[in-house]
mmCIF file of C-alpha atoms and ligand atoms in Angstrom:
data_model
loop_
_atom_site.group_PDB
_atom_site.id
_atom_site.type_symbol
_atom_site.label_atom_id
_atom_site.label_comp_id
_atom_site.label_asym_id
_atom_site.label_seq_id
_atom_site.Cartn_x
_atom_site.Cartn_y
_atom_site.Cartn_z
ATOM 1 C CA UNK A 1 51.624 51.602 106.404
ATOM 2 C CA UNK A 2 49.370 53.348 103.753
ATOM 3 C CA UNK A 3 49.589 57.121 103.730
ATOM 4 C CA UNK A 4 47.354 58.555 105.738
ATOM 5 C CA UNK A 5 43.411 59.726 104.756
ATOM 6 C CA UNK A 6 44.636 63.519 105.979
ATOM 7 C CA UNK A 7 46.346 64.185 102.666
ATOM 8 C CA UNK A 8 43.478 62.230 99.924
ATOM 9 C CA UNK A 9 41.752 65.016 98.554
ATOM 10 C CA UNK A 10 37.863 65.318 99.717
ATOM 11 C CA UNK A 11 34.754 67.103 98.529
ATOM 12 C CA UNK A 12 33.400 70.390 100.457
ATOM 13 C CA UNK A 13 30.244 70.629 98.556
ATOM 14 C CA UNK A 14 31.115 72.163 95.300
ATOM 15 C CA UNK A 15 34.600 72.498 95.846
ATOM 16 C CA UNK A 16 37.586 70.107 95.959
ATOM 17 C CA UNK A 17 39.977 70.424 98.838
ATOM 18 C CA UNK A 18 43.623 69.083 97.838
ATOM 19 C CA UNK A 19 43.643 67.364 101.104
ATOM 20 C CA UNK A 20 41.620 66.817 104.660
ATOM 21 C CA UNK A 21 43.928 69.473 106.632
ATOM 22 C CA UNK A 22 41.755 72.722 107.410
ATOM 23 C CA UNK A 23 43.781 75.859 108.900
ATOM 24 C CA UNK A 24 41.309 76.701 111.958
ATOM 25 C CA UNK A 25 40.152 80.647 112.332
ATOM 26 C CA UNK A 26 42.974 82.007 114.292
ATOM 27 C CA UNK A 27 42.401 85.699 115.835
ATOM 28 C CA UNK A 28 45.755 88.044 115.145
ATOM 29 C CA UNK A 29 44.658 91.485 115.510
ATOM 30 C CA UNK A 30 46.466 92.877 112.659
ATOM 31 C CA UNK A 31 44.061 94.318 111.195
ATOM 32 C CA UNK A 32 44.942 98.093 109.178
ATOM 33 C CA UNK A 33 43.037 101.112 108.234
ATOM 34 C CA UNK A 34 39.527 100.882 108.510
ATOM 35 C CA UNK A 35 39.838 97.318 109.870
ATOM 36 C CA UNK A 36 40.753 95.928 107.181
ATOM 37 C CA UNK A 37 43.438 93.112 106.172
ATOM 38 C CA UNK A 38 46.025 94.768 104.868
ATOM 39 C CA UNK A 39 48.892 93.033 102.465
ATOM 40 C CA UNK A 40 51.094 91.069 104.905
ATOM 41 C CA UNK A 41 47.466 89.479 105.865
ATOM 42 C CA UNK A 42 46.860 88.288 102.025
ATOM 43 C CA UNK A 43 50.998 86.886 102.399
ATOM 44 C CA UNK A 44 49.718 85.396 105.763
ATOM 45 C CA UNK A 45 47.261 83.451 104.057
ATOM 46 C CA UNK A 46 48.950 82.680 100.980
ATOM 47 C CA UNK A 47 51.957 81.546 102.661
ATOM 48 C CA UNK A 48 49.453 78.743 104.460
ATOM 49 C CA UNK A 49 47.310 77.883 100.755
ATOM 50 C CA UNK A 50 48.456 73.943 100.797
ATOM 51 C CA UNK A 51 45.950 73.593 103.821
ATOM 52 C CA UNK A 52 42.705 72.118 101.885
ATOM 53 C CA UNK A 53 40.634 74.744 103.440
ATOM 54 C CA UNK A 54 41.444 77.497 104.972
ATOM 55 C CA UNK A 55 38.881 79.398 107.715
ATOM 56 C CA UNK A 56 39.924 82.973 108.032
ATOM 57 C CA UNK A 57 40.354 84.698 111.574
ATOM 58 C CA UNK A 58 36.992 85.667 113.227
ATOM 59 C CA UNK A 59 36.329 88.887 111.459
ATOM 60 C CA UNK A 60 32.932 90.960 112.619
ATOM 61 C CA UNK A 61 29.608 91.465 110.991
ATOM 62 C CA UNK A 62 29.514 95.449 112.395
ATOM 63 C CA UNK A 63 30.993 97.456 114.779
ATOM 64 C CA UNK A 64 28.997 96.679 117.688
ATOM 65 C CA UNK A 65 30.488 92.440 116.495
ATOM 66 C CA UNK A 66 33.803 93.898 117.813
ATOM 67 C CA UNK A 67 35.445 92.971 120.887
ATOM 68 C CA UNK A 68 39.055 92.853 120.418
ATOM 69 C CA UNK A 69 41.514 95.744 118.933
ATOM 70 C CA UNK A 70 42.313 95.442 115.240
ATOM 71 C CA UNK A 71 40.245 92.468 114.278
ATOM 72 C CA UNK A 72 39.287 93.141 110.342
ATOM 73 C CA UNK A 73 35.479 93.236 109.675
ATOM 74 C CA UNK A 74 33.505 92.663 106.388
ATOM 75 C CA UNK A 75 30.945 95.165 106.641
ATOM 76 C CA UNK A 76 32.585 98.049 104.890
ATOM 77 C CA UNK A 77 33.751 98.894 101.294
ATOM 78 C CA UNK A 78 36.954 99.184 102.528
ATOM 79 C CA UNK A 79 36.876 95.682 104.593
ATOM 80 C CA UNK A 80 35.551 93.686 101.156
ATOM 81 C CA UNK A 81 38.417 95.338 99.259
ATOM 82 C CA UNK A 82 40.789 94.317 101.828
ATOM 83 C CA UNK A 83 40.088 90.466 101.289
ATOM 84 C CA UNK A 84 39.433 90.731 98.361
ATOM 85 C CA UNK A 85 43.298 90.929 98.056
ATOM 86 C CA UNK A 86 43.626 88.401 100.476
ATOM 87 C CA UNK A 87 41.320 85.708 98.676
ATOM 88 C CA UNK A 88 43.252 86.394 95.314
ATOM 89 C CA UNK A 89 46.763 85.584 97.150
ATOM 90 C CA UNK A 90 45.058 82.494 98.491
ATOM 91 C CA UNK A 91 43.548 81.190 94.790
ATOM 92 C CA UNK A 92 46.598 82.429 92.937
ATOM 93 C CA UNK A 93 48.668 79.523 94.792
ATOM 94 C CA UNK A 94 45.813 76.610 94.691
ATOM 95 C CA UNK A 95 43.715 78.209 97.402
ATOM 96 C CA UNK A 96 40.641 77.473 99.051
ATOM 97 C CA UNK A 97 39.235 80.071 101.812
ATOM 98 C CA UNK A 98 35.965 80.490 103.797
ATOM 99 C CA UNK A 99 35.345 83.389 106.221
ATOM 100 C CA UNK A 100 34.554 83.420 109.678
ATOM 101 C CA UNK A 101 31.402 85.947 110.624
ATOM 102 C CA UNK A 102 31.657 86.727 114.112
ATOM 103 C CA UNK A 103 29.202 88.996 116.583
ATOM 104 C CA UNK A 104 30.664 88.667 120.036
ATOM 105 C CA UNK A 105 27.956 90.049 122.064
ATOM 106 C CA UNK A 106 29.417 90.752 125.581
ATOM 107 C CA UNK A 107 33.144 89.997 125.360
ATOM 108 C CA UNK A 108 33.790 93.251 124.554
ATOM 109 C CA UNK A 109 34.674 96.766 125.681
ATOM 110 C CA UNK A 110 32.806 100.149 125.552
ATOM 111 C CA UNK A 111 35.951 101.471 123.954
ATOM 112 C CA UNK A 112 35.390 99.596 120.327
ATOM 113 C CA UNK A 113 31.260 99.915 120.399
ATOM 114 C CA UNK A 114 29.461 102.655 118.956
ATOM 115 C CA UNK A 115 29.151 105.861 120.652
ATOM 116 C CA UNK A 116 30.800 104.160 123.307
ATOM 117 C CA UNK A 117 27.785 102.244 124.734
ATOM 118 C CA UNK A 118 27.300 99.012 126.506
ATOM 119 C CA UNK A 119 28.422 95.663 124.659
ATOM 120 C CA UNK A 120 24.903 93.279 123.445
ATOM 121 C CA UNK A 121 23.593 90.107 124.795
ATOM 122 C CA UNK A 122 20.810 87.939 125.462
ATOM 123 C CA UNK A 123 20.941 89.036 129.001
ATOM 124 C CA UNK A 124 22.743 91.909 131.261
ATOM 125 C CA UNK A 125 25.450 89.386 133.161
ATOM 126 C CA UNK A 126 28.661 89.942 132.399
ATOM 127 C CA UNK A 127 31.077 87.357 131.499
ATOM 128 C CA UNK A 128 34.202 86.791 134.186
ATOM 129 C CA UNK A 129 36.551 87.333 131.613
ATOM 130 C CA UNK A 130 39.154 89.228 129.978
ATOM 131 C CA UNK A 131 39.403 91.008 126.564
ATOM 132 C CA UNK A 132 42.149 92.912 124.574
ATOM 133 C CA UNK A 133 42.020 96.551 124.110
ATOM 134 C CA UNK A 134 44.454 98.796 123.906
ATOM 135 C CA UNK A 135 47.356 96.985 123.954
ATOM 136 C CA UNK A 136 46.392 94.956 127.070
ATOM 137 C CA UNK A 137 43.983 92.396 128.275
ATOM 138 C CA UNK A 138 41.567 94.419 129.969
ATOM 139 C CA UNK A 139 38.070 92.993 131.725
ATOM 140 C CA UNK A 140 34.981 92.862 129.558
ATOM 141 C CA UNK A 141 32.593 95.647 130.039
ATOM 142 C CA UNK A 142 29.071 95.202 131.546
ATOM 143 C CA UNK A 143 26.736 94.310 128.592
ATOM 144 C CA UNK A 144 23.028 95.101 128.112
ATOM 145 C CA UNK A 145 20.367 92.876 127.007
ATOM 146 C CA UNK A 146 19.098 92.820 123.270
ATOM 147 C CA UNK A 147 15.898 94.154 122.986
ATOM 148 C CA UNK A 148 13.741 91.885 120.962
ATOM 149 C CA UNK A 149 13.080 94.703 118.213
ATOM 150 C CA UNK A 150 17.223 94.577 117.508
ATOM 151 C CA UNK A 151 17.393 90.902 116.704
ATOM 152 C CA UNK A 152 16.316 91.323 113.134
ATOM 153 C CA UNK A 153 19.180 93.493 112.750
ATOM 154 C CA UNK A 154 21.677 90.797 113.818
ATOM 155 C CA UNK A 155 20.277 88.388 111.692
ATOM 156 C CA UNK A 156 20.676 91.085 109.053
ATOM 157 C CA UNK A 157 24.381 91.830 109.558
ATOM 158 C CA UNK A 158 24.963 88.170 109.462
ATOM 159 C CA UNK A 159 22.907 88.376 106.235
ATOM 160 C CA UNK A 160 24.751 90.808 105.067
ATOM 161 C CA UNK A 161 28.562 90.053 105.650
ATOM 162 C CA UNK A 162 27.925 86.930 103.943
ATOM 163 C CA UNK A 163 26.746 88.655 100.881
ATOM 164 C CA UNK A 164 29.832 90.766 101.387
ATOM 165 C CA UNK A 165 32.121 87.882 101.895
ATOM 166 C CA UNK A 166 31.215 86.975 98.264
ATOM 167 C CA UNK A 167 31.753 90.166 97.017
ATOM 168 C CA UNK A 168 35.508 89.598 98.461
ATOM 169 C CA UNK A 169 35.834 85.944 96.696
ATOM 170 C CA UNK A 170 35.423 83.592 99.858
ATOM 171 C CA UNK A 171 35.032 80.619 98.355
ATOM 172 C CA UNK A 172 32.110 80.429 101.895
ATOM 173 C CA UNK A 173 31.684 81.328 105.353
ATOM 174 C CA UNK A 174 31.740 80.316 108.519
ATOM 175 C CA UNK A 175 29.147 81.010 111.210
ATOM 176 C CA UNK A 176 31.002 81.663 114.575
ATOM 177 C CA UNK A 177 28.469 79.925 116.690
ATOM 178 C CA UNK A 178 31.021 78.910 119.339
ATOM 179 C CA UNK A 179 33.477 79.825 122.410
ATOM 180 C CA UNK A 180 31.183 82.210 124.239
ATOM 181 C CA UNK A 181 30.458 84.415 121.680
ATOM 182 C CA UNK A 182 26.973 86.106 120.902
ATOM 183 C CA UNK A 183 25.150 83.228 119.556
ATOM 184 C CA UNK A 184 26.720 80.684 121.803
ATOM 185 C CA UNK A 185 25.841 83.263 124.401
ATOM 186 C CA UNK A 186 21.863 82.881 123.333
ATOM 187 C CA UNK A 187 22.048 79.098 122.819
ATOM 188 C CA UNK A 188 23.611 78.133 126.484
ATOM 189 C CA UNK A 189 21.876 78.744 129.645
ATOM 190 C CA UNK A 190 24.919 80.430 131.386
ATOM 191 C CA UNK A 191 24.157 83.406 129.662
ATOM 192 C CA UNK A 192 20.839 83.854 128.476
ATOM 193 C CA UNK A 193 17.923 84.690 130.982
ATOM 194 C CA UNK A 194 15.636 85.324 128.647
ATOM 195 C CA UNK A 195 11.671 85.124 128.913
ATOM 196 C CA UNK A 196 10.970 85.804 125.481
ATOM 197 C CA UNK A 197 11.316 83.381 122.247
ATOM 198 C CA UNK A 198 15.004 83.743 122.317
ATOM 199 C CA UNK A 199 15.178 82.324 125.989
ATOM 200 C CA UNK A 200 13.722 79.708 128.089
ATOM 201 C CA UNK A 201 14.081 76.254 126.421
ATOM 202 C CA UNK A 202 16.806 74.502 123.733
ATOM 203 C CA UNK A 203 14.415 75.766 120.667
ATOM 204 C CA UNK A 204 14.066 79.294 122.123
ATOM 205 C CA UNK A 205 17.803 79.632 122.970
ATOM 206 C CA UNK A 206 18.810 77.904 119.375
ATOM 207 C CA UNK A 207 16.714 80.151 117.699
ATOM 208 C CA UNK A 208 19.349 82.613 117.157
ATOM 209 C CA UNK A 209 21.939 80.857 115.770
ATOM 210 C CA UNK A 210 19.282 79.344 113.552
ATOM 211 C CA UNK A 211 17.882 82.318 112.802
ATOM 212 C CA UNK A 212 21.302 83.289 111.425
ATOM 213 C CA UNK A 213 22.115 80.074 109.262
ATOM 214 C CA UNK A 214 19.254 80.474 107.668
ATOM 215 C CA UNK A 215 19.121 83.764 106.583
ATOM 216 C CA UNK A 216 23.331 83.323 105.840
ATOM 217 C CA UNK A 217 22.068 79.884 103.779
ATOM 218 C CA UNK A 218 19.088 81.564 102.320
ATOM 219 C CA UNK A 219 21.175 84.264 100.782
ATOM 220 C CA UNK A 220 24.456 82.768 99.687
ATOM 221 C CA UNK A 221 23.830 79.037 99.296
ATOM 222 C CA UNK A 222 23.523 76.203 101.706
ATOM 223 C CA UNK A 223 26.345 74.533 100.275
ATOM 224 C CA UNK A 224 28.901 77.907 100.769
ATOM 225 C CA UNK A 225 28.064 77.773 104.905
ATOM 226 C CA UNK A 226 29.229 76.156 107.496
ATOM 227 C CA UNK A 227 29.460 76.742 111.356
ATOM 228 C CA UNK A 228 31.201 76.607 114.726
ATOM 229 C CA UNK A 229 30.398 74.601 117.374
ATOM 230 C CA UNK A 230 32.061 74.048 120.723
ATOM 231 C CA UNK A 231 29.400 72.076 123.373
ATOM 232 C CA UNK A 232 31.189 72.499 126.108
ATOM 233 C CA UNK A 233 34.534 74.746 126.415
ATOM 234 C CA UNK A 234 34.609 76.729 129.125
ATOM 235 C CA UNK A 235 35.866 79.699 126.784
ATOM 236 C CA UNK A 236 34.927 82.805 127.737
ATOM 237 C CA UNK A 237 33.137 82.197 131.005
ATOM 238 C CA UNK A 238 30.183 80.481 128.875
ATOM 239 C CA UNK A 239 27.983 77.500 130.416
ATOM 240 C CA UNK A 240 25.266 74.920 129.489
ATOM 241 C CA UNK A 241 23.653 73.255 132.133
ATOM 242 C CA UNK A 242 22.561 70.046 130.028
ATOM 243 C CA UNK A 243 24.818 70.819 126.395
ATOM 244 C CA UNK A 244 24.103 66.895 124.555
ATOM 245 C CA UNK A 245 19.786 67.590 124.048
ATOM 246 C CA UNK A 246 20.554 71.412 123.147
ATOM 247 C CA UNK A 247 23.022 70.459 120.273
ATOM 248 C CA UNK A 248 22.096 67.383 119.112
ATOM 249 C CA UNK A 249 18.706 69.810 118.657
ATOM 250 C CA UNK A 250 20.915 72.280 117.032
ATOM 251 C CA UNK A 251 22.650 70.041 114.529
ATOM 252 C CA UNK A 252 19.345 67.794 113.530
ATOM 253 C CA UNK A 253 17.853 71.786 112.318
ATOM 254 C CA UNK A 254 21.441 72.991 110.858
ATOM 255 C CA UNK A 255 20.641 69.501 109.207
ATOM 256 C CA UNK A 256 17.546 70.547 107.748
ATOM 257 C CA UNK A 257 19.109 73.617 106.408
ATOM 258 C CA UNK A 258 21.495 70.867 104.526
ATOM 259 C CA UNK A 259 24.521 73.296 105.924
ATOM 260 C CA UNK A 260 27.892 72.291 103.952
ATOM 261 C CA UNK A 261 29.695 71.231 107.579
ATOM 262 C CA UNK A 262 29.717 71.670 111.164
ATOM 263 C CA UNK A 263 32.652 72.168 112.702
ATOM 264 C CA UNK A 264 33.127 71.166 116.198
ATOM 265 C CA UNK A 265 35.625 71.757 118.501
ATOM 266 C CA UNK A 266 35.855 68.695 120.718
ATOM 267 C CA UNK A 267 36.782 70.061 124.563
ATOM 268 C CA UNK A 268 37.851 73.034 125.940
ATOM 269 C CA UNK A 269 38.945 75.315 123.373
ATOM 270 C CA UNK A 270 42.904 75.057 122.823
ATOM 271 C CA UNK A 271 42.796 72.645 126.239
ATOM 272 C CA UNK A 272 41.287 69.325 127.420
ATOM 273 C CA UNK A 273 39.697 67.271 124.557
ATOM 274 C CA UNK A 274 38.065 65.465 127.923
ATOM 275 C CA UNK A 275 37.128 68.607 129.522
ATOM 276 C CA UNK A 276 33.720 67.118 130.267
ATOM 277 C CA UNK A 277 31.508 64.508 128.694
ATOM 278 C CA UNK A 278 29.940 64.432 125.397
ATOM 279 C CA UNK A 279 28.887 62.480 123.097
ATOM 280 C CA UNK A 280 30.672 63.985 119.251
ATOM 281 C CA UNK A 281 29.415 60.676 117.547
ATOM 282 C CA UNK A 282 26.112 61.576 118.055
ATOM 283 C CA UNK A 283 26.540 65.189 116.122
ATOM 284 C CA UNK A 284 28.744 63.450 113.589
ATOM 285 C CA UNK A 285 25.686 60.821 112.957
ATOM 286 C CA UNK A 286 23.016 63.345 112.704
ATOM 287 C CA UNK A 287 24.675 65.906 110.069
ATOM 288 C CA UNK A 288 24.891 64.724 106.514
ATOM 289 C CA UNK A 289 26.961 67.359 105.357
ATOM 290 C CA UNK A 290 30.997 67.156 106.359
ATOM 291 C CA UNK A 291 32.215 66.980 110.024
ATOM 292 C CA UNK A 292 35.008 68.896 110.674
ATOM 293 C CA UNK A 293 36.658 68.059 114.093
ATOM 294 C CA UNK A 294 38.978 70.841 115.783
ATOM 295 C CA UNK A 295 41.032 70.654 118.925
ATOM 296 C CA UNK A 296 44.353 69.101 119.606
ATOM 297 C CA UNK A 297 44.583 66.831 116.705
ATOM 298 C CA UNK A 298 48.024 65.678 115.485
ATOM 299 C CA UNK A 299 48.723 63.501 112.598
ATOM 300 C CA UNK A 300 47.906 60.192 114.818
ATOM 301 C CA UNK A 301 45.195 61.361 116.078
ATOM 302 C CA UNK A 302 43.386 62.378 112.645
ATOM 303 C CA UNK A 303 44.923 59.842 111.139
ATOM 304 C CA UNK A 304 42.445 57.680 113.453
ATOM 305 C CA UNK A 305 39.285 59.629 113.587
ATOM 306 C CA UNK A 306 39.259 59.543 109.650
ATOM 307 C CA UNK A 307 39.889 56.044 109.413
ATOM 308 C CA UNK A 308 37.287 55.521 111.906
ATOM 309 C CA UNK A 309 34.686 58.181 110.019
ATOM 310 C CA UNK A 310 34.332 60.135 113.406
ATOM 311 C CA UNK A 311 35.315 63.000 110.819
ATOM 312 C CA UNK A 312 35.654 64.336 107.560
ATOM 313 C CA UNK A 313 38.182 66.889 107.582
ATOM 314 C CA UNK A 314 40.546 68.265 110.612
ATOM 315 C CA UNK A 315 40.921 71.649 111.744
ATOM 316 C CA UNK A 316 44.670 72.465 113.283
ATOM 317 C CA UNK A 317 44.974 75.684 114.885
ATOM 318 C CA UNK A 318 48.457 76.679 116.795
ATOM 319 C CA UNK A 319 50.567 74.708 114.575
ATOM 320 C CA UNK A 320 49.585 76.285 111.410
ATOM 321 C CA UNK A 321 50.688 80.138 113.123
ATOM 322 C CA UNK A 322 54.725 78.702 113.327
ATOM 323 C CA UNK A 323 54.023 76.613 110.637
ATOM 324 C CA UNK A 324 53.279 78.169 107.157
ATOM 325 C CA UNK A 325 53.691 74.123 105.371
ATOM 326 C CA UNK A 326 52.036 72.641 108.173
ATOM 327 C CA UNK A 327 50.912 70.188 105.534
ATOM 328 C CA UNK A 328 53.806 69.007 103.965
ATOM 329 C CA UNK A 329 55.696 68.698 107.111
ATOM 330 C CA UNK A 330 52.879 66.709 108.772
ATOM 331 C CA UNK A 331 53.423 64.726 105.179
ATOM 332 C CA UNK A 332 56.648 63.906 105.594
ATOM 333 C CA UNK A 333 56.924 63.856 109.337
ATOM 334 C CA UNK A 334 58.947 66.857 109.976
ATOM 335 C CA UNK A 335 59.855 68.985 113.230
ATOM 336 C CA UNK A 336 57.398 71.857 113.919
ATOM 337 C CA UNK A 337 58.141 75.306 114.405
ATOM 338 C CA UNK A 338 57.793 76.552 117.798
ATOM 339 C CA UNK A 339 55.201 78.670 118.692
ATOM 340 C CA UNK A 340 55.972 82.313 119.824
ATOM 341 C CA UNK A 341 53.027 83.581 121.984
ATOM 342 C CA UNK A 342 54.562 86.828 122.001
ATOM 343 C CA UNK A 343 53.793 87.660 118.953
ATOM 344 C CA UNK A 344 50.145 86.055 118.572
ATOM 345 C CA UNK A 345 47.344 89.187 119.157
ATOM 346 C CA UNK A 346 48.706 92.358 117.108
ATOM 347 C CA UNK A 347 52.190 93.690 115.644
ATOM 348 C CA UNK A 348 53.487 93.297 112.431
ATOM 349 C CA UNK A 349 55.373 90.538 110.014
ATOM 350 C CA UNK A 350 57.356 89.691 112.897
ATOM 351 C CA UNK A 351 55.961 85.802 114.906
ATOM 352 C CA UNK A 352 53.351 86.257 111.209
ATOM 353 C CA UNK A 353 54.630 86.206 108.191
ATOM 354 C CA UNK A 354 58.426 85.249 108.900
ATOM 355 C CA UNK A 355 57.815 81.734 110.371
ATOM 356 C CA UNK A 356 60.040 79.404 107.967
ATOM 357 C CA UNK A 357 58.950 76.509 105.748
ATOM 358 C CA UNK A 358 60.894 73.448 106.329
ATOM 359 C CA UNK A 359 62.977 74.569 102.278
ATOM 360 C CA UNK A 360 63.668 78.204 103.591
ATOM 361 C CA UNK A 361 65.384 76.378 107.062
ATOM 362 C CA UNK A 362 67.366 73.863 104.849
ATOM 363 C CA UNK A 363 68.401 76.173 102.576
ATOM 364 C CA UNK A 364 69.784 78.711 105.329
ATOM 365 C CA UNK A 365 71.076 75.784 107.001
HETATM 366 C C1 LIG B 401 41.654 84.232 120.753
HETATM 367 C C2 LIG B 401 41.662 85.588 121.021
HETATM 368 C C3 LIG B 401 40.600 86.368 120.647
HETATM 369 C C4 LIG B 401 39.515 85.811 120.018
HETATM 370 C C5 LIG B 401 37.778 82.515 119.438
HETATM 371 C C6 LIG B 401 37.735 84.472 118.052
HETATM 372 O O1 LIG B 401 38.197 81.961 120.464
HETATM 373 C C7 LIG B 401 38.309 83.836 119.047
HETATM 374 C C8 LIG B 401 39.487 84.433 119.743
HETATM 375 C C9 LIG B 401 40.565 83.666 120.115
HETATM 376 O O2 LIG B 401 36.913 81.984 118.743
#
């Protein structure tokens, strides 16, 4: 058998990954001072470089895009000087490393927003679902709906981060436009109750998250962002009655806006790749940029959808945590590290940056 398409090297716009394997955004809430990554978060990254691409952890646009203790943000001086470290671990070993810019409207908790007030969304329902703040997961708090004077200012602090994310090195960002999160929130019907342009039908309830990629596009380069897409997880208590016309809408405009990928996650989020029906070929025919498919993938499995084009790139999420050379082990057909969920959402080095390569566990051996 021919080595597999996963480790040929492939174009990302104007960059070259060394391979198809892409380290999915991965939330670890150990974020420092000021919210911002601190050093073992630039040896986190590093430690994972071989991955062609890496996506970082969601990381918020402002403080009201918080919803989760100790997730950094890129909004602040202090934030951009924090990656900035982390970007120069990540090209000092061969690197490449997009950003994730993430608002997550009402999944959060009056405790992280400012002056304490009400979490933002398109409308004032609450999600059925659980956050983590201070130290434990703790119920979301009752949001309140956007007035349509404050949209500009998302779009802005979208705008805005990306600029930032620049500043910091990123070689691009990612839009978080998925798992029940503020612009998934405006896009599916579940959530948003609007009446005005942002609510009603698909181009109404789009508008948003277009709204955002192009402003992001417009001010940082088409071919430096990409976005999140999950059509139908059930993450965070998020719905679509009818999910196949809205985002086969959504990805003929992100088209349009020549975006460098879309990157889908195929199911439930972390769960059921058949969760419910969809149609991914359709999304992967319509974009002409790179498809990047997320969710359960192993080396079969990617090995497949490349060799059938259904994809240009695959996203693995849990392994890379206990697995710093997820690559070369995939490569060579190694054991994985076991996952400790312990040690996933806050701490320090410890289930982070002490997970050993397959050299460091010979060598000890
Ligand atoms: C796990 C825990 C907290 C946030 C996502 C940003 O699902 C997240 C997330 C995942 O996209």
């Amino acid at each position: 058998m021919s080595p597999s398409k996963l480790f040929e090297p492939s174009k990302l716009g104007p960059i070259t990954l060394a391979n198809r394997v892409v380290m999915a955004p991965l939330t670890r809430n150990r974020a420092v001072e000021g919210l911002a990554a601190g050093p073992l978060t630039a040896e986190y990254y590093a430690q994972r470089a071989s991955a062609g691409l890496l996506i970082s952890e969601a990381s918020q646009v402002s403080q009201q895009g918080q919803g989760y203790q100790d997730t950094p943000g890129i909004y602040s001086k202090a934030q951009i000087a924090g990656w900035r470290k982390v970007t120069d671990a990540v090209h000092a070993k061969g690197g490449r490393i997009f950003i994730q810019l993430w608002h997550v409207g009402r999944i959060s908790h009056v405790s992280l927003q400012p002056d304490g007030g009400a979490p933002v969304a398109p409308s004032a329902i609450a999600a059925k679902t659980k956050t983590f703040v201070g130290g434990a997961f703790t119920d979301v708090s009752a949001p309140r709906a956007l007035e349509l004077s404050e949209i500009p200012g998302i779009v802005a602090a979208f705008r805005q981060a990306a600029l930032n994310a620049v500043e910091a090195g990123f070689d691009g960002v990612e839009i978080h436009g998925a798992n029940g999160y503020l612009l998934d929130q405006f896009a599916k019907d579940g959530a948003n109750k609007r009446t005005d342009t942002y609510g009603g039908g698909i181009e109404n309830r789009a508008r948003l998250m277009l709204d955002v990629a192009k402003a992001v596009s417009e001010a940082i380069g088409a071919d430096r962002t990409g976005i999140r897409l999950s059509p139908v997880t059930p993450a965070n208590d998020i719905s679509d009655s009818n999910p196949q016309p809205l985002f086969d809408y959504i990805v003929d405009q992100l088209n349009a806006l020549n975006l460098v990928y879309i990157h889908v996650i195929e199911g439930a989020t972390g769960g059921a790749r058949d969760v419910a029906p969809f149609d991914y070929g359709s999304l992967r025919k319509r974009f002409h940029g790179t498809y990047i498919a997320n969710n359960g993938y192993d080396l079969a499995l990617a090995t497949k959808q490349l060799d059938a084009g259904a994809a240009d790139l695959i996203a693995f999420g849990r392994p890379f945590i206990a697995n710093p050379d997820l690559v070369e082990r995939l490569k060579t057909k190694a054991p994985l590290n076991e996952l400790d969920r312990a040690t996933l959402y806050g701490g320090g080095a410890k289930g982070y940056t002490d997970y050993p390569t397959l050299k460091a566990a010979q060598a000890a051996e």
